Short mmCIF file of C-alpha atoms and ligand atoms in Angstrom, two decimals:
data_model
loop_
_atom_site.label_atom_id
_atom_site.label_comp_id
_atom_site.label_asym_id
_atom_site.label_seq_id
_atom_site.Cartn_x
_atom_site.Cartn_y
_atom_site.Cartn_z
CA MET A 1 -97.93 -99.57 -7.38
CA ALA A 2 -100.09 -99.68 -4.48
CA VAL A 3 -98.87 -100.63 -1.06
CA GLY A 4 -100.19 -103.97 -0.50
CA ARG A 5 -102.60 -104.71 2.47
CA ARG A 6 -99.86 -107.22 4.18
CA THR A 7 -97.41 -104.40 4.09
CA ILE A 8 -99.59 -101.84 5.71
CA LEU A 9 -100.40 -104.38 8.47
CA GLY A 10 -96.79 -105.29 8.89
CA LEU A 11 -95.55 -101.76 9.32
CA SER A 12 -98.25 -100.35 11.50
CA ALA A 13 -98.66 -101.40 15.05
CA LEU A 14 -98.18 -104.14 17.55
CA GLY A 15 -101.55 -105.84 16.95
CA ALA A 16 -101.00 -105.79 13.28
CA LEU A 17 -97.66 -107.28 13.56
CA GLY A 18 -99.26 -110.21 15.13
CA ILE A 19 -101.56 -110.54 12.26
CA ALA A 20 -98.95 -110.05 9.71
CA PHE A 21 -96.24 -112.29 11.05
CA GLY A 22 -98.09 -114.81 13.39
CA ALA A 23 -98.11 -115.28 17.11
CA SER A 24 -94.64 -116.87 17.10
CA ILE A 25 -93.11 -113.99 15.67
CA GLN A 26 -95.03 -111.48 18.05
CA ASN A 27 -93.78 -113.45 20.89
CA PHE A 28 -90.21 -113.22 19.61
CA LEU A 29 -90.73 -109.40 19.20
CA GLY A 30 -91.88 -109.26 22.72
CA ASN A 31 -88.89 -111.10 23.99
CA ALA A 32 -86.53 -109.20 21.94
CA PHE A 33 -87.64 -105.79 22.75
CA GLY A 34 -88.84 -106.29 26.20
CA SER A 35 -92.38 -105.84 27.58
CA GLY A 36 -94.63 -102.98 26.60
CA LEU A 37 -95.74 -101.33 23.47
CA GLY A 38 -92.89 -98.77 23.51
CA GLY A 39 -90.33 -101.12 22.21
CA LEU A 40 -92.35 -101.36 18.99
CA LEU A 41 -93.09 -97.79 18.35
CA PRO A 42 -90.55 -95.34 16.58
CA GLY A 43 -87.94 -94.08 18.89
CA GLY A 44 -86.07 -95.83 21.55
CA ASP A 45 -82.95 -96.62 19.60
CA ARG A 46 -83.81 -100.26 18.97
CA PHE A 47 -83.99 -102.45 16.01
CA ARG A 48 -87.35 -104.06 14.99
CA ILE A 49 -86.94 -107.54 13.51
CA TYR A 50 -88.69 -107.63 10.25
CA THR A 51 -89.47 -110.61 8.12
CA ILE A 52 -91.86 -110.87 5.17
CA THR A 53 -92.45 -114.56 5.64
CA GLY A 54 -93.01 -114.85 9.22
CA THR A 55 -90.00 -116.95 9.48
CA LEU A 56 -86.44 -116.58 10.41
CA PRO A 57 -84.34 -118.90 8.10
CA LYS A 58 -81.61 -120.69 10.27
CA ILE A 59 -78.63 -121.10 8.35
CA LYS A 60 -75.59 -122.80 9.91
CA ASP A 61 -72.14 -121.00 9.17
CA ARG A 62 -70.86 -124.13 7.36
CA ASP A 63 -73.89 -124.40 5.16
CA TYR A 64 -73.91 -120.81 4.11
CA ARG A 65 -73.24 -120.06 0.44
CA LEU A 66 -73.39 -116.69 -1.54
CA LYS A 67 -73.77 -117.32 -5.37
CA VAL A 68 -72.57 -114.32 -7.49
CA SER A 69 -73.46 -114.83 -11.10
CA GLY A 70 -74.76 -113.15 -14.10
CA LEU A 71 -72.69 -110.62 -16.23
CA VAL A 72 -69.61 -111.37 -14.56
CA ALA A 73 -66.10 -112.89 -15.68
CA HIS A 74 -65.68 -115.50 -13.09
CA PRO A 75 -69.07 -116.62 -11.45
CA LYS A 76 -68.41 -117.90 -7.88
CA THR A 77 -70.25 -119.27 -4.79
CA PHE A 78 -68.57 -118.12 -1.63
CA THR A 79 -68.61 -119.77 1.60
CA LEU A 80 -68.72 -117.71 4.90
CA ALA A 81 -64.85 -118.67 5.21
CA ASP A 82 -64.44 -117.34 1.86
CA LEU A 83 -65.89 -114.06 2.65
CA GLN A 84 -64.01 -113.92 5.96
CA ALA A 85 -60.71 -114.46 4.11
CA MET A 86 -61.35 -111.32 2.02
CA PRO A 87 -60.04 -107.81 3.14
CA VAL A 88 -62.32 -106.71 6.08
CA THR A 89 -64.14 -103.32 6.04
CA SER A 90 -65.58 -102.05 9.22
CA PHE A 91 -67.41 -98.87 10.26
CA THR A 92 -69.98 -97.48 12.68
CA LYS A 93 -73.26 -96.16 11.07
CA ALA A 94 -76.80 -95.77 11.76
CA PHE A 95 -79.68 -98.04 10.69
CA GLN A 96 -82.75 -96.16 9.72
CA CYS A 97 -86.03 -97.74 8.86
CA VAL A 98 -88.49 -95.79 6.36
CA THR A 99 -91.38 -96.08 9.18
CA GLY A 100 -89.24 -93.75 11.46
CA TRP A 101 -87.23 -95.98 13.86
CA ARG A 102 -83.45 -95.58 13.84
CA VAL A 103 -80.56 -97.21 15.60
CA PRO A 104 -77.37 -95.06 15.99
CA ASN A 105 -73.95 -96.04 16.11
CA VAL A 106 -74.23 -99.64 14.91
CA ALA A 107 -70.88 -101.34 14.26
CA TRP A 108 -70.86 -103.04 11.02
CA GLU A 109 -68.15 -105.53 9.46
CA GLY A 110 -67.92 -107.41 6.36
CA VAL A 111 -66.73 -107.44 2.68
CA LEU A 112 -67.04 -104.28 0.64
CA LEU A 113 -69.53 -105.16 -2.17
CA SER A 114 -67.19 -103.50 -4.50
CA ASP A 115 -64.32 -105.76 -3.38
CA LEU A 116 -66.68 -108.89 -3.90
CA LEU A 117 -67.48 -107.53 -7.49
CA SER A 118 -63.88 -107.02 -8.20
CA THR A 119 -63.25 -110.65 -7.57
CA VAL A 120 -65.73 -111.92 -9.83
CA GLY A 121 -64.99 -109.20 -12.52
CA VAL A 122 -68.08 -107.29 -13.60
CA LYS A 123 -68.79 -107.29 -17.44
CA PRO A 124 -68.95 -103.99 -19.23
CA GLU A 125 -72.49 -104.45 -20.17
CA ALA A 126 -73.47 -104.61 -16.48
CA VAL A 127 -75.89 -101.90 -15.21
CA ALA A 128 -77.38 -103.23 -11.74
CA LEU A 129 -77.41 -105.83 -9.25
CA THR A 130 -80.35 -108.02 -7.93
CA PHE A 131 -79.99 -109.39 -4.40
CA GLU A 132 -81.82 -112.59 -3.35
CA SER A 133 -82.70 -114.05 0.12
CA TYR A 134 -82.57 -117.57 1.88
CA ASP A 135 -86.33 -116.60 2.65
CA ARG A 136 -87.17 -116.88 -0.87
CA ALA A 137 -89.50 -113.78 -0.55
CA ASP A 138 -87.28 -110.59 -0.21
CA THR A 139 -85.38 -109.40 -3.36
CA GLU A 140 -83.51 -106.11 -3.74
CA SER A 141 -81.63 -104.14 -6.32
CA LEU A 142 -78.69 -101.54 -6.54
CA THR A 143 -77.39 -99.79 -9.61
CA LEU A 144 -73.59 -100.71 -10.24
CA ASP A 145 -72.83 -97.01 -9.17
CA GLN A 146 -74.69 -97.47 -5.87
CA ALA A 147 -73.06 -100.98 -5.37
CA HIS A 148 -69.61 -99.35 -5.64
CA LEU A 149 -70.25 -96.78 -2.68
CA PRO A 150 -67.67 -97.36 0.16
CA ASP A 151 -70.24 -98.06 2.77
CA VAL A 152 -72.20 -100.77 1.09
CA ILE A 153 -70.94 -104.17 2.50
CA VAL A 154 -71.89 -107.71 2.64
CA ALA A 155 -71.84 -107.86 6.48
CA TYR A 156 -70.99 -110.89 8.81
CA ARG A 157 -70.88 -108.81 11.72
CA MET A 158 -73.03 -106.17 13.41
CA LEU A 159 -73.49 -104.73 16.91
CA GLY A 160 -70.20 -106.43 17.77
CA THR A 161 -71.09 -110.07 17.25
CA PRO A 162 -71.61 -112.42 14.07
CA VAL A 163 -74.98 -111.26 12.52
CA THR A 164 -77.62 -113.12 14.52
CA THR A 165 -80.54 -115.18 12.70
CA GLU A 166 -83.02 -112.52 13.38
CA HIS A 167 -80.74 -109.86 11.92
CA GLY A 168 -80.30 -111.78 8.65
CA GLY A 169 -77.10 -113.92 9.48
CA PRO A 170 -74.92 -115.45 8.76
CA VAL A 171 -74.76 -112.76 6.09
CA ARG A 172 -76.69 -109.63 5.24
CA LEU A 173 -76.54 -106.75 3.06
CA TYR A 174 -75.88 -103.31 4.65
CA VAL A 175 -76.47 -100.21 2.59
CA ALA A 176 -75.61 -97.31 4.73
CA GLN A 177 -76.98 -94.43 2.66
CA MET A 178 -80.48 -96.01 2.16
CA PHE A 179 -83.47 -96.94 4.28
CA GLY A 180 -83.09 -100.33 6.04
CA TYR A 181 -85.43 -102.18 3.49
CA LYS A 182 -82.35 -102.03 1.07
CA SER A 183 -80.36 -103.93 3.64
CA LEU A 184 -81.73 -107.53 2.65
CA LYS A 185 -81.26 -110.30 5.09
CA TRP A 186 -80.20 -113.94 4.76
CA LEU A 187 -78.48 -112.88 1.59
CA SER A 188 -78.15 -115.93 -0.75
CA ALA A 189 -77.29 -114.66 -4.16
CA ILE A 190 -76.31 -111.70 -6.21
CA ARG A 191 -76.83 -111.36 -9.86
CA VAL A 192 -75.27 -108.74 -12.06
CA VAL A 193 -77.73 -107.79 -14.72
CA ASN A 194 -78.23 -105.29 -17.39
CA THR A 195 -81.30 -103.50 -15.90
CA VAL A 196 -82.63 -102.36 -12.48
CA GLN A 197 -85.12 -104.97 -11.45
CA PRO A 198 -87.32 -103.48 -8.38
CA GLY A 199 -87.31 -105.57 -5.37
CA TYR A 200 -90.03 -106.70 -2.94
CA TRP A 201 -90.41 -103.39 -0.99
CA GLU A 202 -90.25 -101.45 -4.11
CA ASN A 203 -92.95 -103.52 -5.75
CA ASN A 204 -94.94 -102.50 -2.59
CA GLY A 205 -94.40 -98.92 -3.09
CA TYR A 206 -91.01 -97.85 -1.52
CA PRO A 207 -88.61 -95.86 -3.78
CA VAL A 208 -86.14 -98.10 -5.78
CA ASN A 209 -83.49 -95.35 -4.79
CA GLY A 210 -84.04 -95.49 -1.00
CA TRP A 211 -81.67 -92.58 -0.05
CA LEU A 212 -82.16 -91.61 3.64
CA ASP A 213 -82.35 -87.78 2.80
CA GLY A 214 -85.03 -88.54 0.19
CA SER A 215 -82.87 -87.14 -2.44
CA THR A 216 -82.04 -88.94 -5.71
CA GLY A 217 -78.63 -89.59 -4.17
CA PRO A 218 -75.01 -88.82 -4.75
CA THR A 219 -74.43 -91.18 -7.83
CA ASN A 220 -77.81 -91.47 -9.36
CA PRO A 221 -79.12 -88.02 -10.30
CA ASP A 222 -82.42 -87.98 -11.73
CA PRO A 223 -83.49 -84.88 -13.33
CA LYS A 224 -87.21 -85.61 -13.08
CA LEU A 225 -86.99 -85.43 -9.36
CA THR A 226 -84.82 -82.21 -8.76
N1 LIG B 1 -85.05 -111.00 4.03
C1 LIG B 1 -85.50 -109.74 4.51
N2 LIG B 1 -84.73 -108.69 4.62
C2 LIG B 1 -85.12 -107.57 5.03
C3 LIG B 1 -86.34 -107.53 5.54
C4 LIG B 1 -87.30 -108.48 5.41
O1 LIG B 1 -88.51 -108.52 5.80
N3 LIG B 1 -86.80 -109.62 5.15
N4 LIG B 1 -86.90 -106.05 6.06
C5 LIG B 1 -86.24 -104.96 5.71
C6 LIG B 1 -86.49 -103.88 6.39
S1 LIG B 1 -87.95 -103.04 6.07
C7 LIG B 1 -85.81 -103.46 7.48
S2 LIG B 1 -86.10 -102.07 8.27
C8 LIG B 1 -84.59 -104.18 7.98
C9 LIG B 1 -84.78 -104.50 9.22
O2 LIG B 1 -83.81 -105.13 9.75
P1 LIG B 1 -83.64 -106.03 11.12
O3 LIG B 1 -84.68 -107.09 11.05
O4 LIG B 1 -82.35 -106.53 11.41
O5 LIG B 1 -83.97 -105.06 12.26
O6 LIG B 1 -84.37 -105.19 7.10
C10 LIG B 1 -84.79 -105.29 5.74
N5 LIG B 1 -84.20 -106.62 5.24
MO1 LIG B 2 -87.69 -101.04 7.02
#
């Protein structure tokens, strides 16, 4: 599928960001990254705030819900407190966008996705997961194997604080071994399904398996690509 015009604009340059995301987001970016173009160009070890919709969904901690459904034995809707009561997984790893910017040594904390899946009990016929966002625009997918990697978390802390609104708080996905587009922000729902359903960025041309090294990955060998 071709990369959409909107996506090209959104990923290219400062002026284009203004067009794609609107003036308020451009101002926001300006505040977040300081003055000057440098903060928006690859390099500089800083996050760029991405939003498909041009909005930053604001979800109060007490209103947050994560609905886990589909091919599971015990569908459950988790509150933030539910997630925080589960075993904590934390590590420090880089965040890398496919467009070239990278932030090293980011502290992450949350619930291992595989722990969450154990809680609800994945049915034998399950193959993959789909992820939905409070923004009602972004979607993502992981195979079940990918979802069980020990560095895939449902994160409620990053950079030493609760995940901020701009970074997708209260809860975002973090998929350490893949490009940033897999780390869906404002996570609202996970569905366990029987087929991989490519998400928003994949429908705009990015690889469904977004491994950082460009390979087909440790758990999902694809003979066509080796
Ligand atoms: N809901 C949502 N999640 C998203 C995106 C987005 O636009 N909307 N952008 C993705 C991309 S391409 C990247 S690189 C990271 C950026 O994370 P950040 O905004 O915290 O820097 O979020 C990912 N998750
Ligand atoms: Mo990205």
